[in-house]
Coordinates of C-alpha atoms and ligand atoms in Angstrom, one line a residue:
X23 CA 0.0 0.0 0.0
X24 CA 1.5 3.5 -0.8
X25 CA 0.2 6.7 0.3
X26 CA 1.5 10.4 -0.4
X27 CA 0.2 13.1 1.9
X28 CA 0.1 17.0 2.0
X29 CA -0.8 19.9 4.4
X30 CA -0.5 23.1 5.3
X31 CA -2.2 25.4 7.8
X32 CA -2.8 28.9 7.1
X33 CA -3.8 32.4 9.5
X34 CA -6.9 33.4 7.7
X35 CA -7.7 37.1 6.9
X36 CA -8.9 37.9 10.1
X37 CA -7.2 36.1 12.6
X38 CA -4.1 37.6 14.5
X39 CA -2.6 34.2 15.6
X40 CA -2.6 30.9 14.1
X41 CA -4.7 28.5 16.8
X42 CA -4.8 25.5 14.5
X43 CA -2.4 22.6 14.6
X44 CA -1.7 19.5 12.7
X45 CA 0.6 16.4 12.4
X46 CA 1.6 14.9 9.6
X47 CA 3.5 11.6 9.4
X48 CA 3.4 9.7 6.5
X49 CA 6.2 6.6 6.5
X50 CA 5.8 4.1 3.6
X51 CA 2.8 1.7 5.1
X52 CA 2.8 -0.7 6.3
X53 CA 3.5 0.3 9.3
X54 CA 1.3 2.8 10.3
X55 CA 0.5 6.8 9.1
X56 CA -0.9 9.6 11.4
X57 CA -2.6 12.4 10.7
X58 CA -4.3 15.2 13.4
X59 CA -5.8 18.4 12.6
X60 CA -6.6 20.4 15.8
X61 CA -8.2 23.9 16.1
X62 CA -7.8 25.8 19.6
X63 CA -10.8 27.6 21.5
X64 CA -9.3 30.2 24.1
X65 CA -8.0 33.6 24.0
X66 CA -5.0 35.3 24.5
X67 CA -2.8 32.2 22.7
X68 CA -4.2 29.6 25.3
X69 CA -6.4 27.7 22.4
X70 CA -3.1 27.8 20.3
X71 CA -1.4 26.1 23.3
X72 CA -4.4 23.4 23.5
X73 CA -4.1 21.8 19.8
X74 CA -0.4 21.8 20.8
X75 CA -0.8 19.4 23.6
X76 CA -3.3 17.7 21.8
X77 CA -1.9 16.7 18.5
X78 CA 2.1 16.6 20.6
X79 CA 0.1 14.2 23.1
X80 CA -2.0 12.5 20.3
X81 CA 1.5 11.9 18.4
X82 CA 3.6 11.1 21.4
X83 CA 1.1 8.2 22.4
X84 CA 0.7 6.7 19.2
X85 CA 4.4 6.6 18.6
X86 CA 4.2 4.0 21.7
X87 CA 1.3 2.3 20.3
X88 CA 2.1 2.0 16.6
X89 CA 3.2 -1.8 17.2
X90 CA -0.4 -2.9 17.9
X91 CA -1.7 -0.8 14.3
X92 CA 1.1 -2.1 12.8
X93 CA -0.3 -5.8 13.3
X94 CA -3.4 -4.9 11.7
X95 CA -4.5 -6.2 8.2
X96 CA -7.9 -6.6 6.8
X97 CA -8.4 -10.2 7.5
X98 CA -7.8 -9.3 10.9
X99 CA -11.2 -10.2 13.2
X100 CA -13.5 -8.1 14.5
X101 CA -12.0 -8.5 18.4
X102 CA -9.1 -6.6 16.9
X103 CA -10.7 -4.1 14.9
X104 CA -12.8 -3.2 18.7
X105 CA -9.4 -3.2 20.2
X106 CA -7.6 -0.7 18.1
X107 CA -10.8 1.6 18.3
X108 CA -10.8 1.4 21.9
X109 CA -6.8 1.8 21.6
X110 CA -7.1 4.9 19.4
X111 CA -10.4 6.4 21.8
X112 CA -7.8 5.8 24.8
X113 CA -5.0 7.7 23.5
X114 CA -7.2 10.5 22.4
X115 CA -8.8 10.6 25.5
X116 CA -5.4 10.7 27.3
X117 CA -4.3 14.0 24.9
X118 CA -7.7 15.2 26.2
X119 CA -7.2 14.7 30.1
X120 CA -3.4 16.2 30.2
X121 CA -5.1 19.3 28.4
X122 CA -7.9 19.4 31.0
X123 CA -5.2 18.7 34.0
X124 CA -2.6 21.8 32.6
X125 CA -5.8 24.3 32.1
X126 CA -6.4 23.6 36.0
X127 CA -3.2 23.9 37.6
X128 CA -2.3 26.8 35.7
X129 CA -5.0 29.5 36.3
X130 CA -3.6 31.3 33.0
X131 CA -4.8 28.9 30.7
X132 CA -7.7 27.8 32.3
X133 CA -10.5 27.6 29.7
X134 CA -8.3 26.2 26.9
X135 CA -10.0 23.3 25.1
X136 CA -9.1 21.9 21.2
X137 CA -11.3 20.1 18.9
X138 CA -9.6 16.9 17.4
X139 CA -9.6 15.0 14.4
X140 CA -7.6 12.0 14.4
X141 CA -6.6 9.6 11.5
X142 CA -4.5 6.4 12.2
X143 CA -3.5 4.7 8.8
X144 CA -2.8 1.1 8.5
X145 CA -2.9 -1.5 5.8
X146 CA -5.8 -1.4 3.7
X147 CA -7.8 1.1 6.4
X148 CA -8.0 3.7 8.5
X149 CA -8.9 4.2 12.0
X150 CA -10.6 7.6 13.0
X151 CA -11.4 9.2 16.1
X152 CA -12.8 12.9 16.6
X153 CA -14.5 15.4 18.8
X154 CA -15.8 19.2 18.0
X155 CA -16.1 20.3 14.9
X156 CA -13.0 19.9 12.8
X157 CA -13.6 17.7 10.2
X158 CA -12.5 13.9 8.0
X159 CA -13.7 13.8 5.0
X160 CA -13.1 10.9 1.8
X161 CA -13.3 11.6 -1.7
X162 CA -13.8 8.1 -3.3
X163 CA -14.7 8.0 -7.2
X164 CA -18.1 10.5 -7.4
X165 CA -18.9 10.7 -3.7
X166 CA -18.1 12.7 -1.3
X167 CA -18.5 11.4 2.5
X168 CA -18.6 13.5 5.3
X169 CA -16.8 10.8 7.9
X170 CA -17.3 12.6 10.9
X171 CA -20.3 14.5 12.4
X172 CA -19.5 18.7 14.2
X173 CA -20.0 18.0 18.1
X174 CA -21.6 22.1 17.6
X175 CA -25.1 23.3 19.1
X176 CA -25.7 24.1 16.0
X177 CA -25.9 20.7 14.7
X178 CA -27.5 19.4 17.7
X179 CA -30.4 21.8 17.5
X180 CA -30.4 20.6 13.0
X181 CA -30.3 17.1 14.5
X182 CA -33.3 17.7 17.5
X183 CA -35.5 19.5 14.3
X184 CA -35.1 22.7 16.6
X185 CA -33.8 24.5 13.5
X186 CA -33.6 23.6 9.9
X187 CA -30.5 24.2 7.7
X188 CA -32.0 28.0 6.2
X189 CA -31.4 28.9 9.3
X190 CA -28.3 28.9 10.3
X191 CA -26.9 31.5 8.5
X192 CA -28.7 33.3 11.3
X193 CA -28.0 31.0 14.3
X194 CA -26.3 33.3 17.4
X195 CA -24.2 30.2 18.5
X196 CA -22.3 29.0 15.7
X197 CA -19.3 28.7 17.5
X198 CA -20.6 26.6 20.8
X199 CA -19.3 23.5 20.6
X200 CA -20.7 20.5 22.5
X201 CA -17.5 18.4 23.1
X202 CA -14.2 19.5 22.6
X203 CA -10.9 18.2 24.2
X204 CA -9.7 19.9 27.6
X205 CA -13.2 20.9 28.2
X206 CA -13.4 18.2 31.0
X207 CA -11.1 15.7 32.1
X208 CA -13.0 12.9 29.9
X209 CA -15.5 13.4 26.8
X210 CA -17.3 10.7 24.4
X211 CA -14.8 10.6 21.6
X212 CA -16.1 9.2 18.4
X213 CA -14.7 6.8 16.6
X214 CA -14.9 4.8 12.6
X215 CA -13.1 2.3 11.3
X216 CA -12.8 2.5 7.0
X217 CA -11.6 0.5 4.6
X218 CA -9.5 2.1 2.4
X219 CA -9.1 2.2 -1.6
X220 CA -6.9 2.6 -3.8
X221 CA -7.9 6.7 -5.3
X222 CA -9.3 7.5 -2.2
X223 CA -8.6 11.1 -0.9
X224 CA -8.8 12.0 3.3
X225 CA -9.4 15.4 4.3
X226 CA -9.2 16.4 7.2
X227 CA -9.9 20.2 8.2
X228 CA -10.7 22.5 10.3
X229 CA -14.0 24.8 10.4
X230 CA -11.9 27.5 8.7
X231 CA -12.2 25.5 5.7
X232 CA -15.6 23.6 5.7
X233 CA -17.3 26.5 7.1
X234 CA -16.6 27.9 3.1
X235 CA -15.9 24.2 1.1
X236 CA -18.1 21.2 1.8
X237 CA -19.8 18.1 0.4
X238 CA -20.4 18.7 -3.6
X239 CA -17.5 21.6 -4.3
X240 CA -15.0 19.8 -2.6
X241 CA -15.6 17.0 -5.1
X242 CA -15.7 19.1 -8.1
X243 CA -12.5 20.6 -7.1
X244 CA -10.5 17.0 -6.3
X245 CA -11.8 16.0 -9.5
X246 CA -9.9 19.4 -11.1
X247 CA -6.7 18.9 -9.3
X248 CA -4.8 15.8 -9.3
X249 CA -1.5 17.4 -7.8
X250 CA -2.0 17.0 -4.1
X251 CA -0.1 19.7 -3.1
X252 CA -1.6 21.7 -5.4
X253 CA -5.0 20.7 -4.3
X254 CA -4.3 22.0 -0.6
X255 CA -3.3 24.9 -2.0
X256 CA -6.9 25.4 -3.6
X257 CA -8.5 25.0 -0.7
X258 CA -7.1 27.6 1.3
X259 CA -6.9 29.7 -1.6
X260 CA -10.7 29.3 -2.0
X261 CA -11.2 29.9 1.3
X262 CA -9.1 32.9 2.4
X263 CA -10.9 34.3 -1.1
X264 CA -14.6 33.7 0.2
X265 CA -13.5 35.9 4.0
X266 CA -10.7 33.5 5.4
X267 CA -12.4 34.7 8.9
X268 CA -11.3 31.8 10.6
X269 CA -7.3 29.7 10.7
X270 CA -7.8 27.3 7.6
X271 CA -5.7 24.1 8.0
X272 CA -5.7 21.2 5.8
X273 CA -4.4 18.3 5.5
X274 CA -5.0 15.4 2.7
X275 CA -3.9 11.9 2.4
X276 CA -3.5 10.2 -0.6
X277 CA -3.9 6.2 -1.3
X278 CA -1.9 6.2 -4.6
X279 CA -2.0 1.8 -4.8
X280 CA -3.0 -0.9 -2.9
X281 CA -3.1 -4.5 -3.6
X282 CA -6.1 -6.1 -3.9
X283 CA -7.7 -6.8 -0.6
X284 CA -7.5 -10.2 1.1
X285 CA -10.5 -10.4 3.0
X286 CA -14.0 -9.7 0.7
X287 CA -15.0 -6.1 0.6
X288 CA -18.2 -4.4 0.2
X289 CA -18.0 -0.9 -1.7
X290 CA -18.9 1.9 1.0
X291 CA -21.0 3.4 -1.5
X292 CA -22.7 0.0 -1.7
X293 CA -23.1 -0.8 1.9
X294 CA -24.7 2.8 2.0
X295 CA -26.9 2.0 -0.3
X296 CA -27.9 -1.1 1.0
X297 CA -28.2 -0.3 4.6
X298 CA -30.5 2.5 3.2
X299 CA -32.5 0.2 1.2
X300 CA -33.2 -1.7 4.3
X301 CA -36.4 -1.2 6.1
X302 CA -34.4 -0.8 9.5
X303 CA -32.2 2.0 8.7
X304 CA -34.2 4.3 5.9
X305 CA -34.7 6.9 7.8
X306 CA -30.3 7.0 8.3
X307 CA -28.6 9.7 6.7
X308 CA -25.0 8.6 5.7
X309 CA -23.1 9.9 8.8
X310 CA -25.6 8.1 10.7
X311 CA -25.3 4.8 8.8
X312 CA -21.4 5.3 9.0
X313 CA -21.7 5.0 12.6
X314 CA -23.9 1.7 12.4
X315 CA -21.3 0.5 9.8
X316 CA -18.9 0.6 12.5
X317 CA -20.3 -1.7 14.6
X318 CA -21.7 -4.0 11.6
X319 CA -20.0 -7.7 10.9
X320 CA -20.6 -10.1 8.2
X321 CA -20.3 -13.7 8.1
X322 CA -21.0 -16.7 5.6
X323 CA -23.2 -19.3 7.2
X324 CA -23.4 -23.0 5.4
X325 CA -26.3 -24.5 4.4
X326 CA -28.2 -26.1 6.9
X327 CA -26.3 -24.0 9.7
X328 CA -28.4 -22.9 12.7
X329 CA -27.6 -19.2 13.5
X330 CA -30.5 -18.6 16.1
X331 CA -31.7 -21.6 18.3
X332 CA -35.4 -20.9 20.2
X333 CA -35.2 -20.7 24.1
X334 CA -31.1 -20.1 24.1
X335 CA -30.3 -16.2 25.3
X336 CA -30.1 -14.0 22.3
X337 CA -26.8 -11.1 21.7
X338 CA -27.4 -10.6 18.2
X339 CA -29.2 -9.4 15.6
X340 CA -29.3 -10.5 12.0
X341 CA -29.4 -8.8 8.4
X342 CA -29.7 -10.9 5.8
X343 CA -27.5 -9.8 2.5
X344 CA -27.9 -13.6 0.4
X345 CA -29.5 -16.2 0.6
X346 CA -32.4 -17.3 2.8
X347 CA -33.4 -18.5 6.1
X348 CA -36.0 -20.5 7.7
X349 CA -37.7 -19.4 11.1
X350 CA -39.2 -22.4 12.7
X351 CA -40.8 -22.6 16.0
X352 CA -41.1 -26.2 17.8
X353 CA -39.9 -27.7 14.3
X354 CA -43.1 -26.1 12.5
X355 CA -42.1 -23.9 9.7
X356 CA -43.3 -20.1 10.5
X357 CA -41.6 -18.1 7.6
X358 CA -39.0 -18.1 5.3
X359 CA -37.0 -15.0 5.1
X360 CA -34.8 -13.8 2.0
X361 CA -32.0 -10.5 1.2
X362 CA -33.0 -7.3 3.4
X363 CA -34.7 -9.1 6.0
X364 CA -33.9 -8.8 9.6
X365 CA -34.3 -11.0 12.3
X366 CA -32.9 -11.6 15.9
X367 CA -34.0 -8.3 17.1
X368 CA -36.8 -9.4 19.7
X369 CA -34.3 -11.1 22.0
X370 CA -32.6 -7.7 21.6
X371 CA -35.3 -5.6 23.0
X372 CA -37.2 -7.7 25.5
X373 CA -34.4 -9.3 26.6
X374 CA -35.8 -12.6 26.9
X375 CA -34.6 -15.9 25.0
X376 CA -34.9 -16.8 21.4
X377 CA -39.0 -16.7 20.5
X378 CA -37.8 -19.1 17.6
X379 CA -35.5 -20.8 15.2
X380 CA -33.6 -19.0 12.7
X381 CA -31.4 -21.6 10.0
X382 CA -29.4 -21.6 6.5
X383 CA -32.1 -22.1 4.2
X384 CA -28.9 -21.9 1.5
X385 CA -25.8 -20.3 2.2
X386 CA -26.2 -16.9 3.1
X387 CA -23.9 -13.9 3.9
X388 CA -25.0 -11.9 7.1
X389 CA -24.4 -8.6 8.4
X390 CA -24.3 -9.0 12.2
X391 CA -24.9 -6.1 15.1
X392 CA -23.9 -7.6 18.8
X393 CA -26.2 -6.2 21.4
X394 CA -23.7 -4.1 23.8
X395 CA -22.8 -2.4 20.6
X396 CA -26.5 -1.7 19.5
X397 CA -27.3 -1.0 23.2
X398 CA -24.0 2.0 22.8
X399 CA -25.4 3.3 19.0
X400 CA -28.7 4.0 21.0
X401 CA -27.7 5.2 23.9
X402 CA -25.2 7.6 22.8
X403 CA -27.5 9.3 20.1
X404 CA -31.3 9.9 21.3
X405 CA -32.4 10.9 17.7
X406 CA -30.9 8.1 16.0
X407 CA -32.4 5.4 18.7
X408 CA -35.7 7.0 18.1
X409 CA -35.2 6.4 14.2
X410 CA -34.0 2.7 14.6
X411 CA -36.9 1.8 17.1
X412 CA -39.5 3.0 15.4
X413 CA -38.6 1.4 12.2
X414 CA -38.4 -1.9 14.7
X415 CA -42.0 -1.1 16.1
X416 CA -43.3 -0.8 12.5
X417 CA -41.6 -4.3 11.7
X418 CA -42.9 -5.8 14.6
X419 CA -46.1 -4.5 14.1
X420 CA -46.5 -5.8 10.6
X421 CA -45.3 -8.9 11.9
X422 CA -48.1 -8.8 15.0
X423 CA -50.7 -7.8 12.0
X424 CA -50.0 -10.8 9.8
X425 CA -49.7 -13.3 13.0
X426 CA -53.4 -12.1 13.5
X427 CA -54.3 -12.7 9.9
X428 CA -53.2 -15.9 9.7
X429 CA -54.7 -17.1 13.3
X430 CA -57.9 -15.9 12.2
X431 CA -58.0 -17.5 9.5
X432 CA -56.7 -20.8 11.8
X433 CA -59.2 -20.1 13.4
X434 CA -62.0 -20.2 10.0
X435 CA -60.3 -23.8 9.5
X436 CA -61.1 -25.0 12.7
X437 CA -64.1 -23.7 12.6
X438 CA -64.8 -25.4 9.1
X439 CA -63.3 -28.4 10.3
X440 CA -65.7 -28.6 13.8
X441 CA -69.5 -27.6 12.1
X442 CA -67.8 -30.7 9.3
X443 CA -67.0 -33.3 12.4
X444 CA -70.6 -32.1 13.8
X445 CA -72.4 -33.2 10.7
X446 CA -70.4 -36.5 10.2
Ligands
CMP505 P1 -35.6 -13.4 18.4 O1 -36.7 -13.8 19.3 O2 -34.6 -12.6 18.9 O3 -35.0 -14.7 17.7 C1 -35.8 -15.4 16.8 C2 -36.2 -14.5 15.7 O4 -37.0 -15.0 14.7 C3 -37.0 -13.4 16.3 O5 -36.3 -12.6 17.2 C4 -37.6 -12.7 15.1 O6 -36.6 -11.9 14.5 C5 -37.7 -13.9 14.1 N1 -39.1 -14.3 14.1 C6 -39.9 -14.9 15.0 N2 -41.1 -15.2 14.6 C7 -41.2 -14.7 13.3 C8 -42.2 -14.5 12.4 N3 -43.5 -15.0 12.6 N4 -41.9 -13.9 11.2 C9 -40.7 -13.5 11.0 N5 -39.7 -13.5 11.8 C10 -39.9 -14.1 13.0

C-alpha cells in the first residue's frame, strides 16, 4: 500500500494568531500513518497552546502504540478491529485529560479546550477518532462522505428538528461546541473504522475551511486537481478568497496503490446503499449509517447451519444480504426469510430468550450487530435510537398484524373443520 500526503495550515484574513495545529507523518505503510488536525478555542494564545498538547500528546502516544496498528491487516477479526478503536479512543482521550489537568493547575490557561480530528493509517484502512467540529472527509470516485459528524449546538439543535439548515446562517451560536478536548477531564470521543481504496482522498480540516468548502464543491475541485499539493493549495486559496475569517488548515492523504484486498469487501458506497435500502435504517442519513457500519459484521453461514436456536439467550441481531433463512418454532415452519430481512432483534429488546429458530435455508452472507454495541449506538444518540426503534416497532407491528391474519384465519379452518366433524 503507498500513500503520499500534503498539508498546510494557514492564518486566515482575520485572525491575528494561528490557533490550529496539525501532524503529519506519513512513512511508507505498512507500518502505520498519522494524521491530526486540531483547532484551539481560548484567547489570548491559550487555544493555540491546547491543539499543541493535543496533537504533541496525540502523536507522542501513538508513537508507543504504533506496534499494535502495525499488526493490523484486513483479515484481521472483529475482536481486533474493537481493540484498536478502543486503543485509538484511549489515546485520544489521554491527549484530552493532560489538556484538561494543565488548564487547571495553571489558572492562565484555564479555559483552553481543542477540537480533534484523528486519522490512524494502516494496511488497507484507517482508524478515526474525533471530537468538535474539525472535520474527516473521503473523496472516493463520485462521492463525497462527510466521515465525521460537528459536536456544535448548532448541529445538535439541526439534529433535535429545533432548526432547519435555512437557518443557520442566522444561528447566534455558531461557534458553541458541545464536546471539545480539555473541556473536561474525559468526553465521548467518536470513533470509525474504514476501509481504504486505492484513489481515495482523506481530508481532514478544520471549520476555517468547511465553514466555506463542503460536500459537492469539494468534489468538483478533487476531481480538477490531481497534484496533491496543489490541491491544498486550492483549498485555502478558495477559502481565504470567500472571508478566510477563521485559521484554515488542511491536511489530505493520498492512497496512490493498494493491492487487492485479502479479505471480501463491500464498496462503501454500496453498503450505504444497501443499509438505506433496508427497512431498518431508511430513515439513516449517511453519517448516521457510517456510525452503524462501525459496529456491523458479516459472516458466511453454510447450508443447513443454525444461527439462532429458540429458548437459548439471544446477543445478536441479523441482516440478511444472500441467501435465505428459515424461522421455525417447535420444528413447524413459521416463515422463510430472504436479502433485506432482519431477524434476531426481539431477544434484543425484550431481553428474553430466542421466540424461535432462525437456519441456512442456502448459504447466506450476514451482516451481524452484537447487542452491547446496538445497546451504545442507542444510547449515545437519542435521535438516531428514536429512528431505529421505530422502524423496529413498525416491523414488529406488521409482523403482529400478519400473525393475526393468519390465526384468524386458523381459526375459520377449525371452525370449518368442527361444524364438518358435527355433521359426520
Ligand atoms: P428473536 O426472538 O430474537 O430470535 C428469533 C427471531 O426469529 C425473532 O427474534 C424474530 O426476529 C424472528 N421471528 C420470529 N417469529 C417470526 C415470524 N413469525 N416472522 C418473521 N420472523 C420471525
Amino acid at each position: 500500500m503507498q500513500i503520499r500526503a500534503f498539508g498546510r495550515s494557514d492564518l486566515g484574513r482575520v485572525r491575528e494568531s494561528n490557533e490550529d495545529n496539525m501532524v503529519i507523518e506519513c512513512p511508507p505503510l505498512p507500518p502505520v500513518g498519522l494524521f491530526v488536525v486540531a483547532d484551539g478555542v481560548g484567547g489570548h494564545k491559550h487555544g493555540e497552546i491546547a491543539s499543541k498538547m493535543f496533537v504533541d500528546g496525540v502523536q507522542e502516544r501513538l508513537r508507543a502504540s504504533a506496534d499494535a496498528f502495525a499488526r493490523y491487516r484486513l483479515d484481521c477479526d472483529r475482536e481486533m478491529r474493537d481493540e484498536l478503536l478502543h486503543l485509538l479512543e484511549k489515546v485520544v482521550d489521554q491527549a484530552g485529560c493532560s489538556i484538561y489537568k494543565a488548564s487547571q493547575d495553571h489558572a492562565q490557561l484555564q479555559g483552553m479546550c481543542t477540537t480533534g480530528v484523528v486519522v490512524v493509517m494502516v494496511d488497507q484502512g484507517v482508524f478515526i477518532a474525533h471530537a468538535g467540529d474539525s472535520r474527516a472527509y473521503l473523496v472516493r470516485g463520485d462521492q463525497t462522505y462527510q466521515l465525521t459528524e460537528d459536536h456544535t449546538l448548532a448541529n445538535r439543535f439541526l439534529k433535535d428538528g429545533l432548526i432547519n439548515r435555512e437557518d443557520l446562517p442566522n444561528f447566534p451560536f455558531t461557534n458553541v461546541l458541545t464536546r471539545s478536548f480539555g473541556s473536561s477531564p474525559h468526553i465521548d470521543i467518536d470513533t470509525l473504522f474504514v476501509q481504504t481504496e486505492a484513489g481515495d482522498r482523506f481530508i481532514l480540516c478544520s471549520d476555517g475551511l468547511h465553514n466555506y468548502i463542503e460536500g459537492e464543491e469539494l468534489l468538483t475541485m478533487s476531481k480538477g486537481c490531481a497534484d496533491g499539493r496543489q490541491f491544498v493549495e486550492q483549498l485555502i486559496s478558495a477559502a481565504n478568497e470567500r472571508g478566510g475569517e477563521d485559521n484554515i488548515t488542511v491536511a489530505l492523504v493520498e492512497v496512490t496503490s493498494q493491492e487487492e484486498a485479502k479479505a471480501p469487501t463491500v464498496d462503501l458506497n454500496r453498503q450505504i446503499i444497501f443499509l438505506r435500502s433496508l427497512f431498518l435504517f431508511r430513515e439513516f442519513n449517511d453519517q448516521e449509517l457510517l456510525r452503524v457500519m462501525r459496529i456491523i459484521y458479516t459472516e458466511r453461514r453454510a447450508r443447513g447451519d443454525v444461527i439462532i436456536k429458540e429458548g437459548t439467550e439471544g446477543n445478536e441481531l441479523y441482516i440478511l444480504i444472500e441467501g435465505q433463512v428459515d424461522v421455525t418454532l417447535e420444528g413447524e415452519h413459521l416463515v422463510t426469510l430472504g436479502p433485506g430481512a432482519h431477524f434476531g432483534e426481539l431477544a434484543l429488546i425484550d431481553n428474553t430468550t430466542r421466540s424461535a429458530s432462525v437456519s441456512a435455508r442456502t448459504e447466506a452472507t450476514l451482516l451481524t450487530i452484537v447487542r452491547a454495541d446496538f445497546n451504545r449506538l442507542i444510547y449515545e444518540d437519542q435521535v438516531l435510537a428514536v429512528k431505529l426503534l421505530w422502524s423496529f416497532l413498525q416491523n414488529v407491528g406488521g409482523r403482529v398484524r400478519e400473525l393475526s391474519i393468519e390465526v384468524k384465519n386458523l381459526n375459520q379452518q377449525l371452525a370449518g373443520f368442527r361444524t364438518f366433524m358435527n355433521r359426520t
